[in-house]
Amino acid sequence: NAGVTQTPKFQVLKTGQSMTLQCAQDMNHNSMYWYRQDPGMGLRLIYYSASEGTTDKGEVPNGYNVSRLNKREFSLRLESAAPSQTSVYFCASSLRHGTGADGYTFGSGTRLTVV
Amino acid sequence: GDSVTQMEGPVTLSEEAFLTINCTYTATGYPSLFWYVQYPGEGLQLLLKATKADDKGSNKGFEATYRKETTSFHLEKGSVQVSDSAVYFCALIIKIQGAQKLVFGQGTRLTINP
């Protein structure tokens, strides 16, 4: 099925460890996004890539880096994990960034726990 | 700033009941409005959308009408099923100088009892 695929689905890290969350979409969308979802906070944008070759900070970028590897793939890296980064992470894509009209397609999420 | 306010949950209904989940927004300009649904253990799925005033979005028996005069986008369904149990998010997208911002409400957890 066409959509957004995230790996891994679950991960436990120790404080200070690093890891990369992978995301790939097969809908030929131009724009990709990383969100985190925390209880009582809703979804907050970490980074986004409006098109291949560009990345921009979102609402909560500190502690994260991203790479738009190609049109299909957008990865999120935690260089030195902290307990405050315990969250559920969602990748999303949309056809075009900036039109305001296209809905986003979300992956099924990565549940990350930092101990 | 731009924001979305949803009715607080959780909401519990019996099967075949009428559902309304209220959503109001504050935005500069003219946003597009969306409802997303998140089933347990899954990501968010786009349920319906409306891109201009008086548009009605509909899908799977759910409906919502873009009301500019009341800045609202309430979600309704005439007869809910157990399978509708999920968390529902109202959201808007506002265009900002060639970019865009997606703003979510806090979500409303809906439980339908048989």
Tab-separated table of N, CA and C in Angstrom, chain B:
chain	number	residue	atom	x	y	z
B	1	GLY	N	-1.877	34.371	18.077
B	1	GLY	CA	-1.333	33.486	17.066
B	1	GLY	C	-2.378	32.527	16.564
B	2	ASP	N	-1.987	31.700	15.596
B	2	ASP	CA	-2.904	30.719	15.029
B	2	ASP	C	-3.112	29.568	16.003
B	3	SER	N	-4.342	29.166	16.196
B	3	SER	CA	-4.616	28.092	17.150
B	3	SER	C	-5.911	27.384	16.812
B	4	VAL	N	-6.042	26.172	17.358
B	4	VAL	CA	-7.246	25.362	17.191
B	4	VAL	C	-7.682	24.889	18.571
B	5	THR	N	-8.959	25.042	18.865
B	5	THR	CA	-9.503	24.617	20.153
B	5	THR	C	-10.586	23.582	19.926
B	6	GLN	N	-10.418	22.417	20.527
B	6	GLN	CA	-11.413	21.346	20.418
B	6	GLN	C	-12.105	21.141	21.755
B	7	MET	N	-13.312	20.572	21.683
B	7	MET	CA	-13.989	20.232	22.924
B	7	MET	C	-13.160	19.200	23.674
B	8	GLU	N	-13.159	19.337	24.980
B	8	GLU	CA	-12.348	18.431	25.772
B	8	GLU	C	-13.006	17.067	25.836
B	9	GLY	N	-12.165	16.049	25.843
B	9	GLY	CA	-12.681	14.705	26.011
B	9	GLY	C	-12.404	14.214	27.409
B	10	PRO	N	-12.523	12.934	27.620
B	10	PRO	CA	-13.011	11.981	26.625
B	10	PRO	C	-14.526	12.060	26.442
B	11	VAL	N	-14.962	11.636	25.276
B	11	VAL	CA	-16.378	11.571	24.963
B	11	VAL	C	-16.766	10.104	24.854
B	12	THR	N	-17.818	9.722	25.546
B	12	THR	CA	-18.300	8.345	25.515
B	12	THR	C	-19.752	8.353	25.066
B	13	LEU	N	-20.053	7.570	24.040
B	13	LEU	CA	-21.408	7.479	23.502
B	13	LEU	C	-21.788	6.021	23.311
B	14	SER	N	-23.064	5.812	23.168
B	14	SER	CA	-23.564	4.477	22.817
B	14	SER	C	-23.643	4.356	21.299
B	15	GLU	N	-23.549	3.130	20.832
B	15	GLU	CA	-23.646	2.884	19.388
B	15	GLU	C	-24.949	3.470	18.851
B	16	GLU	N	-24.888	4.022	17.665
B	16	GLU	CA	-26.002	4.649	16.939
B	16	GLU	C	-26.355	6.041	17.454
B	17	ALA	N	-25.636	6.552	18.420
B	17	ALA	CA	-25.884	7.919	18.895
B	17	ALA	C	-25.372	8.933	17.880
B	18	PHE	N	-25.853	10.178	18.025
B	18	PHE	CA	-25.388	11.287	17.185
B	18	PHE	C	-24.138	11.889	17.808
B	19	LEU	N	-23.159	12.170	16.952
B	19	LEU	CA	-21.886	12.691	17.430
B	19	LEU	C	-21.667	14.115	16.948
B	20	THR	N	-21.237	14.973	17.869
B	20	THR	CA	-20.692	16.280	17.519
B	20	THR	C	-19.416	16.489	18.309
B	21	ILE	N	-18.349	16.845	17.633
B	21	ILE	CA	-17.112	17.266	18.285
B	21	ILE	C	-16.847	18.696	17.822
B	22	ASN	N	-16.864	19.612	18.760
B	22	ASN	CA	-16.705	21.020	18.422
B	22	ASN	C	-15.256	21.390	18.158
B	23	CYS	N	-15.068	22.263	17.187
B	23	CYS	CA	-13.742	22.779	16.851
B	23	CYS	C	-13.886	24.235	16.435
B	24	THR	N	-13.124	25.110	17.067
B	24	THR	CA	-13.054	26.500	16.640
B	24	THR	C	-11.596	26.866	16.421
B	25	TYR	N	-11.384	27.886	15.627
B	25	TYR	CA	-10.014	28.234	15.279
B	25	TYR	C	-9.799	29.740	15.336
B	26	THR	N	-8.539	30.098	15.470
B	26	THR	CA	-8.088	31.475	15.345
B	26	THR	C	-6.954	31.486	14.346
B	27	ALA	N	-7.058	32.299	13.325
B	27	ALA	CA	-6.016	32.307	12.307
B	27	ALA	C	-5.967	33.652	11.605
B	28	THR	N	-4.762	34.023	11.199
B	28	THR	CA	-4.594	35.190	10.338
B	28	THR	C	-4.792	34.717	8.912
B	29	GLY	N	-5.631	35.397	8.167
B	29	GLY	CA	-5.874	34.968	6.801
B	29	GLY	C	-6.964	33.909	6.733
B	30	TYR	N	-6.883	33.086	5.685
B	30	TYR	CA	-7.951	32.133	5.397
B	30	TYR	C	-7.380	30.726	5.339
B	31	PRO	N	-7.466	30.015	6.450
B	31	PRO	CA	-6.845	28.686	6.479
B	31	PRO	C	-7.675	27.639	5.780
B	32	SER	N	-7.045	26.528	5.472
B	32	SER	CA	-7.743	25.301	5.136
B	32	SER	C	-7.935	24.533	6.437
B	33	LEU	N	-9.036	23.789	6.535
B	33	LEU	CA	-9.384	23.103	7.780
B	33	LEU	C	-9.472	21.600	7.546
B	34	PHE	N	-9.074	20.840	8.546
B	34	PHE	CA	-8.956	19.382	8.412
B	34	PHE	C	-9.441	18.700	9.683
B	35	TRP	N	-9.936	17.483	9.527
B	35	TRP	CA	-10.108	16.561	10.629
B	35	TRP	C	-9.259	15.328	10.347
B	36	TYR	N	-8.458	14.944	11.364
B	36	TYR	CA	-7.671	13.725	11.311
B	36	TYR	C	-8.190	12.763	12.377
B	37	VAL	N	-8.013	11.458	12.144
B	37	VAL	CA	-8.406	10.449	13.112
B	37	VAL	C	-7.208	9.545	13.389
B	38	GLN	N	-7.045	9.193	14.652
B	38	GLN	CA	-5.949	8.308	15.054
B	38	GLN	C	-6.535	7.120	15.797
B	39	TYR	N	-6.489	5.954	15.161
B	39	TYR	CA	-6.936	4.726	15.805
B	39	TYR	C	-5.831	4.197	16.709
B	40	PRO	N	-6.165	3.419	17.700
B	40	PRO	CA	-5.169	2.937	18.668
B	40	PRO	C	-3.964	2.302	17.993
B	41	GLY	N	-2.776	2.775	18.374
B	41	GLY	CA	-1.544	2.206	17.870
B	41	GLY	C	-1.188	2.586	16.453
B	42	GLU	N	-1.932	3.514	15.859
B	42	GLU	CA	-1.679	3.882	14.465
B	42	GLU	C	-1.360	5.362	14.336
B	43	GLY	N	-0.957	5.758	13.142
B	43	GLY	CA	-0.710	7.165	12.858
B	43	GLY	C	-1.984	7.902	12.533
B	44	LEU	N	-1.846	9.190	12.255
B	44	LEU	CA	-3.013	9.998	11.940
B	44	LEU	C	-3.427	9.775	10.485
B	45	GLN	N	-4.730	9.692	10.285
B	45	GLN	CA	-5.273	9.556	8.946
B	45	GLN	C	-6.154	10.759	8.646
B	46	LEU	N	-6.029	11.296	7.454
B	46	LEU	CA	-6.886	12.393	7.052
B	46	LEU	C	-8.318	11.889	6.910
B	47	LEU	N	-9.247	12.506	7.630
B	47	LEU	CA	-10.642	12.092	7.583
B	47	LEU	C	-11.412	12.923	6.562
B	48	LEU	N	-11.279	14.256	6.655
B	48	LEU	CA	-11.951	15.127	5.700
B	48	LEU	C	-11.314	16.510	5.757
B	49	LYS	N	-11.626	17.313	4.744
B	49	LYS	CA	-11.060	18.649	4.724
B	49	LYS	C	-12.005	19.625	4.019
B	50	ALA	N	-11.772	20.915	4.254
B	50	ALA	CA	-12.487	21.983	3.555
B	50	ALA	C	-11.515	23.144	3.365
B	51	THR	N	-11.454	23.674	2.175
B	51	THR	CA	-10.433	24.676	1.878
B	51	THR	C	-10.958	26.105	1.791
B	52	LYS	N	-12.290	26.286	1.805
B	52	LYS	CA	-12.801	27.654	1.799
B	52	LYS	C	-14.147	27.706	2.508
B	53	ALA	N	-14.553	28.919	2.830
B	53	ALA	CA	-15.779	29.136	3.607
B	53	ALA	C	-16.978	28.485	2.931
B	54	ASP	N	-17.826	27.862	3.769
B	54	ASP	CA	-19.071	27.192	3.376
B	54	ASP	C	-18.853	25.845	2.712
B	55	ASP	N	-17.597	25.459	2.490
B	55	ASP	CA	-17.321	24.109	1.977
B	55	ASP	C	-17.714	23.086	3.024
B	56	LYS	N	-18.227	21.943	2.584
B	56	LYS	CA	-18.507	20.829	3.482
B	56	LYS	C	-17.611	19.670	3.107
B	57	GLY	N	-16.823	19.194	4.070
B	57	GLY	CA	-16.039	17.985	3.861
B	57	GLY	C	-16.824	16.797	4.394
B	58	SER	N	-16.693	15.643	3.734
B	58	SER	CA	-17.404	14.462	4.206
B	58	SER	C	-16.623	13.207	3.849
B	59	ASN	N	-16.753	12.195	4.720
B	59	ASN	CA	-16.058	10.925	4.499
B	59	ASN	C	-16.537	9.941	5.556
B	60	LYS	N	-16.819	8.721	5.169
B	60	LYS	CA	-17.194	7.634	6.083
B	60	LYS	C	-18.366	8.017	6.977
B	61	GLY	N	-19.276	8.832	6.514
B	61	GLY	CA	-20.434	9.236	7.296
B	61	GLY	C	-20.196	10.453	8.171
B	62	PHE	N	-18.949	10.918	8.250
B	62	PHE	CA	-18.620	12.127	8.997
B	62	PHE	C	-18.756	13.346	8.084
B	63	GLU	N	-19.155	14.476	8.689
B	63	GLU	CA	-19.259	15.722	7.950
B	63	GLU	C	-18.766	16.874	8.806
B	64	ALA	N	-18.257	17.910	8.139
B	64	ALA	CA	-17.902	19.149	8.824
B	64	ALA	C	-18.010	20.280	7.818
B	65	THR	N	-18.553	21.420	8.269
B	65	THR	CA	-18.735	22.569	7.386
B	65	THR	C	-17.880	23.728	7.865
B	66	TYR	N	-17.174	24.325	6.952
B	66	TYR	CA	-16.286	25.467	7.214
B	66	TYR	C	-17.166	26.699	7.426
B	67	ARG	N	-17.251	27.168	8.673
B	67	ARG	CA	-18.080	28.333	9.006
B	67	ARG	C	-17.160	29.504	9.342
B	68	LYS	N	-17.019	30.402	8.394
B	68	LYS	CA	-16.124	31.539	8.593
B	68	LYS	C	-16.689	32.505	9.628
B	69	GLU	N	-18.018	32.674	9.637
B	69	GLU	CA	-18.617	33.672	10.532
B	69	GLU	C	-18.478	33.293	12.003
B	70	THR	N	-18.427	31.985	12.273
B	70	THR	CA	-18.251	31.536	13.656
B	70	THR	C	-16.873	30.916	13.880
B	71	THR	N	-16.014	30.979	12.896
B	71	THR	CA	-14.671	30.360	12.915
B	71	THR	C	-14.733	28.955	13.498
B	72	SER	N	-15.590	28.137	12.905
B	72	SER	CA	-15.791	26.790	13.439
B	72	SER	C	-15.733	25.745	12.339
B	73	PHE	N	-15.486	24.499	12.743
B	73	PHE	CA	-15.417	23.370	11.818
B	73	PHE	C	-15.804	22.125	12.623
B	74	HIS	N	-17.044	22.088	13.078
B	74	HIS	CA	-17.495	21.029	13.971
B	74	HIS	C	-17.667	19.709	13.214
B	75	LEU	N	-17.245	18.615	13.825
B	75	LEU	CA	-17.351	17.286	13.209
B	75	LEU	C	-18.649	16.629	13.666
B	76	GLU	N	-19.407	16.047	12.723
B	76	GLU	CA	-20.675	15.402	13.053
B	76	GLU	C	-20.792	14.055	12.358
B	77	LYS	N	-21.522	13.154	13.038
B	77	LYS	CA	-21.889	11.887	12.410
B	77	LYS	C	-23.227	11.484	12.976
B	78	GLY	N	-24.112	11.027	12.101
B	78	GLY	CA	-25.482	10.769	12.509
B	78	GLY	C	-25.662	9.528	13.374
B	79	SER	N	-24.834	8.505	13.171
B	79	SER	CA	-25.005	7.250	13.884
B	79	SER	C	-23.634	6.591	14.020
B	80	VAL	N	-23.072	6.690	15.207
B	80	VAL	CA	-21.704	6.199	15.381
B	80	VAL	C	-21.671	4.689	15.613
B	81	GLN	N	-20.530	4.105	15.297
B	81	GLN	CA	-20.297	2.680	15.479
B	81	GLN	C	-19.123	2.461	16.422
B	82	VAL	N	-19.035	1.260	16.966
B	82	VAL	CA	-17.930	0.934	17.868
B	82	VAL	C	-16.590	1.184	17.171
B	83	SER	N	-16.540	0.929	15.872
B	83	SER	CA	-15.305	1.086	15.105
B	83	SER	C	-14.885	2.552	14.943
B	84	ASP	N	-15.732	3.486	15.335
B	84	ASP	CA	-15.370	4.910	15.294
B	84	ASP	C	-14.567	5.343	16.518
B	85	SER	N	-14.405	4.459	17.471
B	85	SER	CA	-13.625	4.784	18.665
B	85	SER	C	-12.192	5.106	18.265
B	86	ALA	N	-11.743	6.306	18.618
B	86	ALA	CA	-10.431	6.800	18.186
B	86	ALA	C	-10.220	8.174	18.810
B	87	VAL	N	-9.070	8.772	18.497
B	87	VAL	CA	-8.825	10.163	18.866
B	87	VAL	C	-8.960	11.010	17.604
B	88	TYR	N	-9.706	12.090	17.708
B	88	TYR	CA	-9.981	12.961	16.568
B	88	TYR	C	-9.288	14.307	16.775
B	89	PHE	N	-8.577	14.738	15.728
B	89	PHE	CA	-7.825	15.996	15.776
B	89	PHE	C	-8.365	16.955	14.722
B	90	CYS	N	-8.706	18.143	15.157
B	90	CYS	CA	-9.012	19.231	14.245
B	90	CYS	C	-7.717	19.970	13.944
B	91	ALA	N	-7.552	20.445	12.731
B	91	ALA	CA	-6.295	21.111	12.364
B	91	ALA	C	-6.552	22.163	11.297
B	92	LEU	N	-5.656	23.094	11.191
B	92	LEU	CA	-5.712	24.081	10.122
B	92	LEU	C	-4.331	24.213	9.488
B	93	ILE	N	-4.333	24.636	8.241
B	93	ILE	CA	-3.093	25.013	7.569
B	93	ILE	C	-3.244	26.453	7.137
B	94	ILE	N	-2.261	27.255	7.551
B	94	ILE	CA	-2.253	28.651	7.166
B	94	ILE	C	-1.024	28.895	6.289
B	95	LYS	N	-1.187	29.624	5.235
B	95	LYS	CA	-0.080	29.937	4.343
B	95	LYS	C	0.663	31.152	4.869
B	96	ILE	N	1.997	31.056	4.848
B	96	ILE	CA	2.837	32.148	5.339
B	96	ILE	C	3.947	32.375	4.335
B	97	GLN	N	3.783	33.350	3.453
B	97	GLN	CA	4.839	33.775	2.527
B	97	GLN	C	5.500	32.604	1.830
B	98	GLY	N	4.744	31.829	1.135
B	98	GLY	CA	5.272	30.706	0.370
B	98	GLY	C	5.473	29.442	1.172
B	99	ALA	N	5.418	29.539	2.463
B	99	ALA	CA	5.490	28.351	3.324
B	99	ALA	C	4.105	28.110	3.923
B	100	GLN	N	4.017	27.147	4.829
B	100	GLN	CA	2.740	26.887	5.473
B	100	GLN	C	2.960	26.315	6.856
B	101	LYS	N	1.958	26.473	7.695
B	101	LYS	CA	2.028	25.978	9.057
B	101	LYS	C	0.788	25.143	9.331
B	102	LEU	N	0.984	23.936	9.802
B	102	LEU	CA	-0.113	23.053	10.194
B	102	LEU	C	-0.248	23.118	11.704
B	103	VAL	N	-1.415	23.495	12.170
B	103	VAL	CA	-1.662	23.655	13.599
B	103	VAL	C	-2.732	22.661	14.010
B	104	PHE	N	-2.440	21.839	15.019
B	104	PHE	CA	-3.373	20.835	15.498
B	104	PHE	C	-4.065	21.291	16.772
B	105	GLY	N	-5.293	20.839	16.955
B	105	GLY	CA	-5.929	20.910	18.253
B	105	GLY	C	-5.365	19.814	19.139
B	106	GLN	N	-5.828	19.790	20.383
B	106	GLN	CA	-5.283	18.853	21.364
B	106	GLN	C	-5.789	17.434	21.161
B	107	GLY	N	-6.818	17.257	20.392
B	107	GLY	CA	-7.383	15.924	20.192
B	107	GLY	C	-8.533	15.648	21.143
B	108	THR	N	-9.506	14.874	20.670
B	108	THR	CA	-10.659	14.463	21.480
B	108	THR	C	-10.774	12.948	21.381
B	109	ARG	N	-10.675	12.292	22.529
B	109	ARG	CA	-10.784	10.832	22.543
B	109	ARG	C	-12.253	10.436	22.569
B	110	LEU	N	-12.650	9.618	21.605
B	110	LEU	CA	-14.038	9.165	21.491
B	110	LEU	C	-14.092	7.668	21.737
B	111	THR	N	-14.992	7.258	22.629
B	111	THR	CA	-15.224	5.839	22.886
B	111	THR	C	-16.701	5.553	22.625
B	112	ILE	N	-16.954	4.537	21.803
B	112	ILE	CA	-18.328	4.133	21.499
B	112	ILE	C	-18.564	2.770	22.129
B	113	ASN	N	-19.566	2.700	22.976
B	113	ASN	CA	-19.922	1.448	23.632
B	113	ASN	C	-21.043	0.731	22.890
B	114	PRO	N	-20.955	-0.606	22.795
B	114	PRO	CA	-21.999	-1.363	22.077
B	114	PRO	C	-23.315	-1.369	22.845
